[in-house]
Amino acid sequence: MKKWLYNRMILFLVVLISTLASATSAFAWGQSTHAYAAKKSLGIEHRYLANYNARMGSIVPDFFWYLRDLGLIDHETAFELHGVTEHPEVVPGTTYFYDIALGNLRPWDYGLRYFTEGIRTHVYADIKAHNTVDGYVEGSDMWCDILQEKTEEDRDALHIAIEFAVDSLLVHKYGLQLGDILFSYRQAIFIEEAVEEAFDEINVTPDFDVSLEFKKYLALMRALEKAARLYAPYLIKGEVNEELLNKLEGSELLDAESELSDDSLGIYSNVLMILLNYPKEIYETINTEGMHWENDALPQIIEFCRLK
């Protein structure tokens, strides 16, 4: 294996994955899974304008972790704006930002209504992964526990690797969920107003361009989704080889840029090593009978997101 090519792939994936967060406990599902669950749970997969808006709205809550990682807001602010998802059921803090966005809707805002519902489905879906009772990622004797026993690797790194793997298999089977999404003027104004109102409520004064940062975030999520699609065949096969490295080397994805802190570099290097060294173990874990990513987890996510 070419050492220089291997090193470029390491840098590329670490840069991409590092955009997710520097505290993995904040995350549950990847953005492709969120987008798919939003359109399916709302019953709008065949209504393009509606599901387009819902898919974009579904990635909004993790935008606040992205802002936290850039140092634009602190952890407490990001946690409140994202919503509480550690409990087995919806609690008042779960829908904090969704409630603000819902209050800003006007009767004629057809597309933005689904954009807003996408925000809600995101935090609902996170509950089915995050809660420590029966959450698929962090629940007792669930995926993280199983994979940690197989690999003895860092739990936080395993958490992110699992998210990436589920997204990888989802886009492999159902196609890209974010590839067609662009940030429109109406959506930009809507999210700016909602963010400003949320900041006013918690006495925080933002000094950044919300729309500009969301455009950057969306571009990075699309790049990450493409990387997940490339990884899927090797995950299924249970082996990563030079063919994957060549595909990544020849793709536009290596143009993605991000700044890494020293702390982020360490944990995301660990994530990459897990993805490279344990594809078979990851695949077996998220396909475990009774907790299969597609047969068990995905239907439960979609059903839970239908609740209001």
Short mmCIF file of N, CA, C and O in Angstrom, two decimals, residues 92-225:
data_model
loop_
_atom_site.label_atom_id
_atom_site.label_comp_id
_atom_site.label_asym_id
_atom_site.label_seq_id
_atom_site.Cartn_x
_atom_site.Cartn_y
_atom_site.Cartn_z
N PRO A 92 -39.59 18.22 27.72
CA PRO A 92 -39.74 19.61 27.26
C PRO A 92 -38.52 20.18 26.54
O PRO A 92 -38.65 20.88 25.55
N GLY A 93 -37.32 19.86 27.00
CA GLY A 93 -36.12 20.41 26.37
C GLY A 93 -35.77 19.80 25.04
O GLY A 93 -34.91 20.32 24.31
N THR A 94 -36.44 18.71 24.67
CA THR A 94 -36.12 18.03 23.40
C THR A 94 -36.43 18.91 22.21
O THR A 94 -35.68 18.95 21.23
N THR A 95 -37.53 19.63 22.26
CA THR A 95 -38.02 20.37 21.09
C THR A 95 -37.84 21.88 21.23
O THR A 95 -38.59 22.65 20.63
N TYR A 96 -36.84 22.31 21.98
CA TYR A 96 -36.66 23.74 22.24
C TYR A 96 -36.57 24.56 20.95
O TYR A 96 -37.33 25.50 20.73
N PHE A 97 -35.65 24.21 20.06
CA PHE A 97 -35.49 25.00 18.84
C PHE A 97 -36.64 24.76 17.86
O PHE A 97 -37.08 25.68 17.16
N TYR A 98 -37.14 23.54 17.81
CA TYR A 98 -38.29 23.24 16.97
C TYR A 98 -39.48 24.12 17.35
O TYR A 98 -40.18 24.66 16.48
N ASP A 99 -39.72 24.30 18.64
CA ASP A 99 -40.84 25.12 19.10
C ASP A 99 -40.68 26.57 18.66
O ASP A 99 -41.66 27.24 18.29
N ILE A 100 -39.45 27.07 18.69
CA ILE A 100 -39.20 28.44 18.23
C ILE A 100 -39.48 28.56 16.74
O ILE A 100 -40.15 29.49 16.28
N ALA A 101 -38.96 27.61 15.96
CA ALA A 101 -39.17 27.62 14.51
C ALA A 101 -40.66 27.51 14.19
O ALA A 101 -41.18 28.21 13.31
N LEU A 102 -41.36 26.64 14.91
CA LEU A 102 -42.79 26.45 14.69
C LEU A 102 -43.56 27.74 14.93
O LEU A 102 -44.50 28.07 14.19
N GLY A 103 -43.15 28.48 15.94
CA GLY A 103 -43.81 29.74 16.25
C GLY A 103 -43.59 30.81 15.20
O GLY A 103 -44.36 31.79 15.14
N ASN A 104 -42.56 30.66 14.37
CA ASN A 104 -42.27 31.64 13.33
C ASN A 104 -42.92 31.32 11.99
O ASN A 104 -42.80 32.10 11.04
N LEU A 105 -43.59 30.17 11.90
CA LEU A 105 -44.25 29.80 10.64
C LEU A 105 -45.47 30.67 10.38
O LEU A 105 -46.23 30.99 11.30
N ARG A 106 -45.68 30.98 9.12
CA ARG A 106 -46.89 31.68 8.70
C ARG A 106 -47.75 30.71 7.89
O ARG A 106 -47.23 29.72 7.34
N PRO A 107 -49.06 30.94 7.80
CA PRO A 107 -49.96 29.98 7.16
C PRO A 107 -49.56 29.60 5.74
O PRO A 107 -49.85 28.49 5.29
N TRP A 108 -48.92 30.50 5.02
CA TRP A 108 -48.59 30.23 3.62
C TRP A 108 -47.20 29.62 3.43
O TRP A 108 -46.78 29.37 2.31
N ASP A 109 -46.51 29.33 4.51
CA ASP A 109 -45.14 28.78 4.42
C ASP A 109 -45.19 27.27 4.21
O ASP A 109 -44.83 26.48 5.10
N TYR A 110 -45.59 26.82 3.02
CA TYR A 110 -45.74 25.39 2.76
C TYR A 110 -44.41 24.64 2.94
O TYR A 110 -44.31 23.70 3.72
N GLY A 111 -43.39 25.07 2.21
CA GLY A 111 -42.11 24.37 2.28
C GLY A 111 -41.47 24.46 3.65
O GLY A 111 -40.93 23.48 4.16
N LEU A 112 -41.56 25.63 4.27
CA LEU A 112 -40.94 25.82 5.56
C LEU A 112 -41.63 25.02 6.66
O LEU A 112 -41.02 24.70 7.68
N ARG A 113 -42.89 24.67 6.45
CA ARG A 113 -43.58 23.82 7.41
C ARG A 113 -42.89 22.45 7.48
O ARG A 113 -42.69 21.90 8.57
N TYR A 114 -42.50 21.92 6.33
CA TYR A 114 -41.81 20.63 6.31
C TYR A 114 -40.36 20.77 6.75
O TYR A 114 -39.79 19.85 7.37
N PHE A 115 -39.75 21.91 6.45
CA PHE A 115 -38.42 22.22 6.96
C PHE A 115 -38.42 22.15 8.49
O PHE A 115 -37.54 21.53 9.11
N THR A 116 -39.43 22.73 9.10
CA THR A 116 -39.57 22.75 10.55
C THR A 116 -39.83 21.36 11.11
O THR A 116 -39.26 20.96 12.13
N GLU A 117 -40.67 20.59 10.43
CA GLU A 117 -40.94 19.21 10.89
C GLU A 117 -39.68 18.35 10.79
O GLU A 117 -39.50 17.41 11.57
N GLY A 118 -38.82 18.66 9.84
CA GLY A 118 -37.55 17.95 9.75
C GLY A 118 -36.69 18.17 10.99
O GLY A 118 -36.00 17.25 11.45
N ILE A 119 -36.75 19.38 11.54
CA ILE A 119 -36.02 19.66 12.79
C ILE A 119 -36.53 18.75 13.90
O ILE A 119 -35.75 18.17 14.66
N ARG A 120 -37.85 18.61 13.97
CA ARG A 120 -38.43 17.77 15.02
C ARG A 120 -38.03 16.30 14.84
O ARG A 120 -37.66 15.63 15.81
N THR A 121 -38.11 15.79 13.62
CA THR A 121 -37.79 14.37 13.42
C THR A 121 -36.34 14.07 13.80
O THR A 121 -36.04 12.96 14.25
N HIS A 122 -35.46 15.04 13.64
CA HIS A 122 -34.06 14.82 14.00
C HIS A 122 -33.92 14.48 15.48
O HIS A 122 -33.29 13.47 15.84
N VAL A 123 -34.49 15.31 16.33
CA VAL A 123 -34.31 15.08 17.77
C VAL A 123 -35.09 13.85 18.23
O VAL A 123 -34.66 13.15 19.15
N TYR A 124 -36.22 13.56 17.61
CA TYR A 124 -36.94 12.34 17.92
C TYR A 124 -36.08 11.12 17.55
O TYR A 124 -35.99 10.15 18.31
N ALA A 125 -35.48 11.15 16.37
CA ALA A 125 -34.65 10.03 15.93
C ALA A 125 -33.45 9.84 16.85
O ALA A 125 -33.05 8.70 17.14
N ASP A 126 -32.89 10.94 17.33
CA ASP A 126 -31.73 10.85 18.23
C ASP A 126 -32.07 10.09 19.51
O ASP A 126 -31.22 9.39 20.07
N ILE A 127 -33.29 10.24 19.98
CA ILE A 127 -33.70 9.53 21.19
C ILE A 127 -33.56 8.02 21.01
O ILE A 127 -33.12 7.31 21.93
N LYS A 128 -33.89 7.53 19.83
CA LYS A 128 -33.84 6.09 19.58
C LYS A 128 -32.42 5.56 19.46
O LYS A 128 -32.21 4.35 19.41
N ALA A 129 -31.45 6.45 19.39
CA ALA A 129 -30.06 6.02 19.38
C ALA A 129 -29.37 6.34 20.69
O ALA A 129 -28.53 5.59 21.18
N HIS A 130 -29.74 7.47 21.27
CA HIS A 130 -28.97 8.08 22.33
C HIS A 130 -29.28 7.59 23.73
O HIS A 130 -28.41 7.57 24.59
N ASN A 131 -30.55 7.30 23.98
CA ASN A 131 -30.91 7.04 25.37
C ASN A 131 -30.20 5.77 25.86
O ASN A 131 -29.98 4.82 25.11
N THR A 132 -29.83 5.79 27.12
CA THR A 132 -28.99 4.74 27.67
C THR A 132 -29.77 3.50 28.10
O THR A 132 -29.18 2.53 28.58
N VAL A 133 -31.10 3.53 27.91
CA VAL A 133 -31.92 2.37 28.26
C VAL A 133 -31.95 1.37 27.10
O VAL A 133 -31.51 0.23 27.22
N ASP A 134 -32.48 1.83 25.95
CA ASP A 134 -32.58 0.92 24.80
C ASP A 134 -32.17 1.60 23.49
O ASP A 134 -32.55 1.16 22.42
N GLY A 135 -31.38 2.66 23.59
CA GLY A 135 -30.89 3.34 22.39
C GLY A 135 -29.95 2.43 21.61
O GLY A 135 -29.09 1.77 22.20
N TYR A 136 -30.09 2.41 20.31
CA TYR A 136 -29.32 1.47 19.49
C TYR A 136 -27.81 1.71 19.57
O TYR A 136 -27.02 0.77 19.52
N VAL A 137 -27.40 2.98 19.71
CA VAL A 137 -25.97 3.27 19.77
C VAL A 137 -25.45 3.21 21.20
O VAL A 137 -24.43 2.57 21.47
N GLU A 138 -26.16 3.85 22.13
CA GLU A 138 -25.64 3.99 23.49
C GLU A 138 -26.38 3.19 24.53
O GLU A 138 -26.07 3.28 25.72
N GLY A 139 -27.38 2.41 24.14
CA GLY A 139 -28.12 1.62 25.11
C GLY A 139 -27.29 0.48 25.68
O GLY A 139 -26.25 0.10 25.15
N SER A 140 -27.77 -0.06 26.81
CA SER A 140 -27.07 -1.17 27.46
C SER A 140 -27.08 -2.41 26.57
O SER A 140 -28.13 -2.82 26.06
N ASP A 141 -25.90 -2.99 26.36
CA ASP A 141 -25.73 -4.19 25.53
C ASP A 141 -26.13 -3.96 24.08
O ASP A 141 -26.51 -4.90 23.37
N MET A 142 -26.04 -2.71 23.64
CA MET A 142 -26.36 -2.39 22.25
C MET A 142 -25.05 -2.17 21.48
O MET A 142 -24.01 -2.65 21.87
N TRP A 143 -25.10 -1.44 20.37
CA TRP A 143 -23.99 -1.44 19.42
C TRP A 143 -22.64 -1.04 20.01
O TRP A 143 -21.64 -1.71 19.76
N CYS A 144 -22.59 0.06 20.74
CA CYS A 144 -21.29 0.49 21.28
C CYS A 144 -20.72 -0.55 22.25
O CYS A 144 -19.52 -0.83 22.23
N ASP A 145 -21.58 -1.09 23.09
CA ASP A 145 -21.11 -2.11 24.02
C ASP A 145 -20.58 -3.33 23.28
O ASP A 145 -19.52 -3.88 23.62
N ILE A 146 -21.32 -3.77 22.26
CA ILE A 146 -20.92 -4.96 21.50
C ILE A 146 -19.60 -4.73 20.78
O ILE A 146 -18.69 -5.56 20.82
N LEU A 147 -19.49 -3.57 20.10
CA LEU A 147 -18.29 -3.31 19.32
C LEU A 147 -17.08 -3.05 20.22
O LEU A 147 -15.96 -3.43 19.87
N GLN A 148 -17.30 -2.46 21.37
CA GLN A 148 -16.18 -2.24 22.28
C GLN A 148 -15.64 -3.56 22.81
O GLN A 148 -14.43 -3.73 22.97
N GLU A 149 -16.52 -4.52 23.05
CA GLU A 149 -16.08 -5.83 23.50
C GLU A 149 -15.27 -6.54 22.42
O GLU A 149 -14.30 -7.25 22.71
N LYS A 150 -15.64 -6.32 21.16
CA LYS A 150 -14.93 -6.97 20.05
C LYS A 150 -13.58 -6.33 19.77
O LYS A 150 -12.64 -7.01 19.35
N THR A 151 -13.48 -5.03 19.98
CA THR A 151 -12.29 -4.29 19.53
C THR A 151 -11.44 -3.73 20.67
O THR A 151 -10.27 -3.43 20.46
N GLU A 152 -12.06 -3.50 21.84
CA GLU A 152 -11.39 -2.86 22.97
C GLU A 152 -10.88 -1.47 22.62
O GLU A 152 -9.87 -1.01 23.16
N GLU A 153 -11.58 -0.80 21.70
CA GLU A 153 -11.20 0.55 21.30
C GLU A 153 -11.97 1.60 22.10
O GLU A 153 -12.94 1.29 22.81
N ASP A 154 -11.56 2.86 21.96
CA ASP A 154 -12.18 3.98 22.65
C ASP A 154 -13.66 4.08 22.30
O ASP A 154 -14.04 4.06 21.13
N ARG A 155 -14.51 4.20 23.31
CA ARG A 155 -15.96 4.19 23.08
C ARG A 155 -16.43 5.38 22.25
O ARG A 155 -17.30 5.24 21.39
N ASP A 156 -15.90 6.56 22.50
CA ASP A 156 -16.31 7.74 21.74
C ASP A 156 -16.00 7.58 20.26
O ASP A 156 -16.79 7.94 19.39
N ALA A 157 -14.83 7.03 19.97
CA ALA A 157 -14.45 6.80 18.57
C ALA A 157 -15.36 5.74 17.94
O ALA A 157 -15.76 5.86 16.78
N LEU A 158 -15.70 4.71 18.69
CA LEU A 158 -16.60 3.67 18.19
C LEU A 158 -17.97 4.25 17.87
O LEU A 158 -18.61 3.87 16.89
N HIS A 159 -18.43 5.17 18.70
CA HIS A 159 -19.73 5.83 18.50
C HIS A 159 -19.79 6.49 17.12
O HIS A 159 -20.73 6.29 16.35
N ILE A 160 -18.76 7.26 16.79
CA ILE A 160 -18.74 7.97 15.51
C ILE A 160 -18.59 6.98 14.35
O ILE A 160 -19.22 7.14 13.30
N ALA A 161 -17.75 5.96 14.54
CA ALA A 161 -17.57 4.96 13.48
C ALA A 161 -18.89 4.25 13.17
O ALA A 161 -19.20 3.98 12.00
N ILE A 162 -19.69 3.96 14.19
CA ILE A 162 -20.98 3.32 13.99
C ILE A 162 -21.92 4.23 13.20
O ILE A 162 -22.60 3.78 12.27
N GLU A 163 -21.98 5.51 13.57
CA GLU A 163 -22.82 6.46 12.83
C GLU A 163 -22.44 6.48 11.36
O GLU A 163 -23.31 6.45 10.47
N PHE A 164 -21.15 6.57 11.11
CA PHE A 164 -20.66 6.65 9.73
C PHE A 164 -21.02 5.38 8.97
O PHE A 164 -21.41 5.43 7.80
N ALA A 165 -20.90 4.24 9.63
CA ALA A 165 -21.19 2.96 8.98
C ALA A 165 -22.67 2.82 8.63
O ALA A 165 -23.01 2.34 7.55
N VAL A 166 -23.55 3.23 9.53
CA VAL A 166 -24.99 3.16 9.25
C VAL A 166 -25.33 4.07 8.07
O VAL A 166 -26.07 3.67 7.15
N ASP A 167 -24.80 5.28 8.07
CA ASP A 167 -25.01 6.18 6.92
C ASP A 167 -24.48 5.55 5.64
O ASP A 167 -25.09 5.66 4.57
N SER A 168 -23.34 4.90 5.75
CA SER A 168 -22.71 4.28 4.59
C SER A 168 -23.62 3.23 3.97
O SER A 168 -23.84 3.21 2.75
N LEU A 169 -24.18 2.35 4.79
CA LEU A 169 -25.06 1.31 4.28
C LEU A 169 -26.38 1.90 3.77
O LEU A 169 -26.95 1.41 2.79
N LEU A 170 -26.85 2.95 4.43
CA LEU A 170 -28.12 3.56 4.00
C LEU A 170 -28.00 4.19 2.62
O LEU A 170 -28.84 3.98 1.75
N VAL A 171 -26.94 4.97 2.38
CA VAL A 171 -26.81 5.60 1.07
C VAL A 171 -26.44 4.58 0.00
O VAL A 171 -26.77 4.77 -1.18
N HIS A 172 -25.78 3.50 0.40
CA HIS A 172 -25.48 2.44 -0.55
C HIS A 172 -26.76 1.81 -1.08
O HIS A 172 -26.86 1.49 -2.28
N LYS A 173 -27.75 1.63 -0.21
CA LYS A 173 -28.99 0.98 -0.62
C LYS A 173 -30.04 1.97 -1.15
O LYS A 173 -30.74 1.68 -2.12
N TYR A 174 -30.15 3.13 -0.53
CA TYR A 174 -31.25 4.05 -0.85
C TYR A 174 -30.81 5.31 -1.58
O TYR A 174 -31.65 6.14 -1.92
N GLY A 175 -29.52 5.45 -1.82
CA GLY A 175 -29.03 6.60 -2.56
C GLY A 175 -28.69 7.79 -1.67
O GLY A 175 -29.01 7.81 -0.47
N LEU A 176 -28.02 8.78 -2.26
CA LEU A 176 -27.65 9.99 -1.52
C LEU A 176 -28.90 10.72 -1.06
O LEU A 176 -29.86 10.89 -1.82
N GLN A 177 -28.87 11.18 0.16
CA GLN A 177 -30.02 11.88 0.74
C GLN A 177 -29.82 13.40 0.77
O GLN A 177 -30.78 14.15 0.93
N LEU A 178 -28.58 13.85 0.60
CA LEU A 178 -28.27 15.27 0.72
C LEU A 178 -27.69 15.87 -0.56
O LEU A 178 -27.50 17.08 -0.64
N GLY A 179 -27.42 15.03 -1.55
CA GLY A 179 -26.68 15.48 -2.72
C GLY A 179 -27.35 16.58 -3.52
O GLY A 179 -26.68 17.36 -4.20
N ASP A 180 -28.67 16.67 -3.48
CA ASP A 180 -29.40 17.66 -4.28
C ASP A 180 -29.75 18.91 -3.49
O ASP A 180 -30.38 19.84 -4.02
N ILE A 181 -29.37 18.97 -2.23
CA ILE A 181 -29.85 20.05 -1.36
C ILE A 181 -28.94 21.28 -1.45
O ILE A 181 -27.73 21.19 -1.28
N LEU A 182 -29.56 22.41 -1.71
CA LEU A 182 -28.90 23.71 -1.69
C LEU A 182 -29.67 24.63 -0.75
O LEU A 182 -30.89 24.47 -0.57
N PHE A 183 -28.99 25.58 -0.16
CA PHE A 183 -29.59 26.47 0.84
C PHE A 183 -30.24 27.66 0.14
O PHE A 183 -29.56 28.50 -0.43
N SER A 184 -31.57 27.73 0.18
CA SER A 184 -32.29 28.79 -0.52
C SER A 184 -32.39 30.06 0.33
O SER A 184 -32.19 30.04 1.55
N TYR A 185 -32.76 31.14 -0.32
CA TYR A 185 -32.89 32.44 0.37
C TYR A 185 -33.97 32.37 1.44
O TYR A 185 -33.77 32.85 2.56
N ARG A 186 -35.12 31.77 1.13
CA ARG A 186 -36.22 31.70 2.10
C ARG A 186 -35.81 30.90 3.32
O ARG A 186 -36.12 31.26 4.47
N GLN A 187 -35.13 29.78 3.12
CA GLN A 187 -34.68 28.97 4.24
C GLN A 187 -33.64 29.72 5.06
O GLN A 187 -33.61 29.62 6.29
N ALA A 188 -32.78 30.46 4.37
CA ALA A 188 -31.75 31.23 5.07
C ALA A 188 -32.37 32.26 6.00
O ALA A 188 -31.98 32.39 7.17
N ILE A 189 -33.34 33.01 5.49
CA ILE A 189 -34.00 34.03 6.30
C ILE A 189 -34.71 33.38 7.48
O ILE A 189 -34.66 33.87 8.62
N PHE A 190 -35.38 32.26 7.22
CA PHE A 190 -36.15 31.58 8.26
C PHE A 190 -35.24 31.10 9.39
O PHE A 190 -35.54 31.31 10.58
N ILE A 191 -34.14 30.45 9.05
CA ILE A 191 -33.27 29.92 10.10
C ILE A 191 -32.55 31.04 10.83
O ILE A 191 -32.31 30.98 12.04
N GLU A 192 -32.20 32.12 10.12
CA GLU A 192 -31.58 33.27 10.77
C GLU A 192 -32.50 33.85 11.84
O GLU A 192 -32.08 34.15 12.96
N GLU A 193 -33.77 34.03 11.49
CA GLU A 193 -34.74 34.61 12.42
C GLU A 193 -34.94 33.70 13.63
O GLU A 193 -35.01 34.18 14.77
N ALA A 194 -35.02 32.39 13.39
CA ALA A 194 -35.22 31.45 14.49
C ALA A 194 -34.01 31.41 15.41
O ALA A 194 -34.14 31.37 16.64
N VAL A 195 -32.81 31.40 14.83
CA VAL A 195 -31.58 31.38 15.63
C VAL A 195 -31.46 32.65 16.45
O VAL A 195 -31.12 32.62 17.64
N GLU A 196 -31.75 33.80 15.83
CA GLU A 196 -31.67 35.07 16.56
C GLU A 196 -32.66 35.10 17.73
O GLU A 196 -32.33 35.58 18.82
N GLU A 197 -33.87 34.58 17.50
CA GLU A 197 -34.85 34.53 18.59
C GLU A 197 -34.39 33.61 19.71
O GLU A 197 -34.53 33.93 20.90
N ALA A 198 -33.82 32.48 19.34
CA ALA A 198 -33.31 31.54 20.34
C ALA A 198 -32.19 32.16 21.15
O ALA A 198 -32.13 32.02 22.39
N PHE A 199 -31.28 32.86 20.48
CA PHE A 199 -30.19 33.52 21.18
C PHE A 199 -30.70 34.60 22.13
O PHE A 199 -30.19 34.77 23.24
N ASP A 200 -31.72 35.34 21.70
CA ASP A 200 -32.31 36.38 22.56
C ASP A 200 -32.88 35.76 23.84
O ASP A 200 -32.73 36.32 24.93
N GLU A 201 -33.53 34.60 23.70
CA GLU A 201 -34.15 33.95 24.85
C GLU A 201 -33.12 33.51 25.88
O GLU A 201 -33.41 33.50 27.09
N ILE A 202 -31.95 33.13 25.43
CA ILE A 202 -30.93 32.63 26.37
C ILE A 202 -29.82 33.67 26.59
O ILE A 202 -28.75 33.35 27.12
N ASN A 203 -30.09 34.90 26.15
CA ASN A 203 -29.17 36.03 26.38
C ASN A 203 -27.78 35.79 25.81
O ASN A 203 -26.75 36.02 26.46
N VAL A 204 -27.75 35.31 24.56
CA VAL A 204 -26.50 35.13 23.84
C VAL A 204 -26.52 36.04 22.62
O VAL A 204 -27.53 36.15 21.93
N THR A 205 -25.40 36.70 22.36
CA THR A 205 -25.31 37.60 21.21
C THR A 205 -24.35 37.01 20.18
O THR A 205 -23.13 36.99 20.39
N PRO A 206 -24.86 36.48 19.06
CA PRO A 206 -23.98 35.89 18.05
C PRO A 206 -23.24 36.97 17.27
O PRO A 206 -23.78 38.05 16.99
N ASP A 207 -21.99 36.70 16.91
CA ASP A 207 -21.22 37.66 16.12
C ASP A 207 -20.70 36.97 14.85
O ASP A 207 -19.56 37.15 14.44
N PHE A 208 -21.58 36.17 14.21
CA PHE A 208 -21.21 35.47 12.99
C PHE A 208 -22.41 35.46 12.05
O PHE A 208 -23.54 35.71 12.45
N ASP A 209 -22.14 35.15 10.79
CA ASP A 209 -23.17 35.08 9.76
C ASP A 209 -23.78 33.69 9.77
O ASP A 209 -23.15 32.72 9.35
N VAL A 210 -25.02 33.57 10.26
CA VAL A 210 -25.67 32.26 10.41
C VAL A 210 -25.80 31.56 9.06
O VAL A 210 -25.49 30.38 8.92
N SER A 211 -26.25 32.29 8.04
CA SER A 211 -26.46 31.69 6.72
C SER A 211 -25.15 31.18 6.11
O SER A 211 -25.10 30.09 5.54
N LEU A 212 -24.10 31.98 6.22
CA LEU A 212 -22.81 31.59 5.66
C LEU A 212 -22.30 30.32 6.33
O LEU A 212 -21.83 29.39 5.65
N GLU A 213 -22.41 30.25 7.65
CA GLU A 213 -21.92 29.07 8.36
C GLU A 213 -22.77 27.85 8.03
O GLU A 213 -22.25 26.74 7.93
N PHE A 214 -24.08 28.03 7.83
CA PHE A 214 -24.92 26.88 7.48
C PHE A 214 -24.58 26.37 6.09
O PHE A 214 -24.59 25.16 5.84
N LYS A 215 -24.27 27.25 5.16
CA LYS A 215 -23.87 26.83 3.82
C LYS A 215 -22.59 25.99 3.88
O LYS A 215 -22.46 24.97 3.19
N LYS A 216 -21.64 26.41 4.70
CA LYS A 216 -20.40 25.65 4.87
C LYS A 216 -20.69 24.28 5.48
O LYS A 216 -20.15 23.25 5.04
N TYR A 217 -21.53 24.27 6.48
CA TYR A 217 -21.92 23.03 7.16
C TYR A 217 -22.59 22.07 6.19
O TYR A 217 -22.26 20.89 6.14
N LEU A 218 -23.52 22.58 5.38
CA LEU A 218 -24.22 21.74 4.42
C LEU A 218 -23.25 21.14 3.40
O LEU A 218 -23.34 19.96 3.06
N ALA A 219 -22.31 21.95 2.92
CA ALA A 219 -21.32 21.45 1.95
C ALA A 219 -20.48 20.33 2.56
O ALA A 219 -20.19 19.32 1.90
N LEU A 220 -20.11 20.46 3.81
CA LEU A 220 -19.32 19.43 4.48
C LEU A 220 -20.13 18.15 4.69
O LEU A 220 -19.61 17.05 4.55
N MET A 221 -21.41 18.31 4.99
CA MET A 221 -22.25 17.12 5.17
C MET A 221 -22.44 16.38 3.85
O MET A 221 -22.48 15.14 3.82
N ARG A 222 -22.53 17.11 2.75
CA ARG A 222 -22.64 16.45 1.45
C ARG A 222 -21.35 15.71 1.11
O ARG A 222 -21.38 14.60 0.56
N ALA A 223 -20.22 16.30 1.43
CA ALA A 223 -18.93 15.64 1.18
C ALA A 223 -18.79 14.39 2.03
O ALA A 223 -18.32 13.35 1.56
N LEU A 224 -19.22 14.47 3.28
CA LEU A 224 -19.14 13.32 4.16
C LEU A 224 -20.03 12.19 3.66
O LEU A 224 -19.65 11.01 3.73
N GLU A 225 -21.20 12.54 3.13
CA GLU A 225 -22.10 11.52 2.60
C GLU A 225 -21.47 10.79 1.41
O GLU A 225 -21.62 9.57 1.27
#
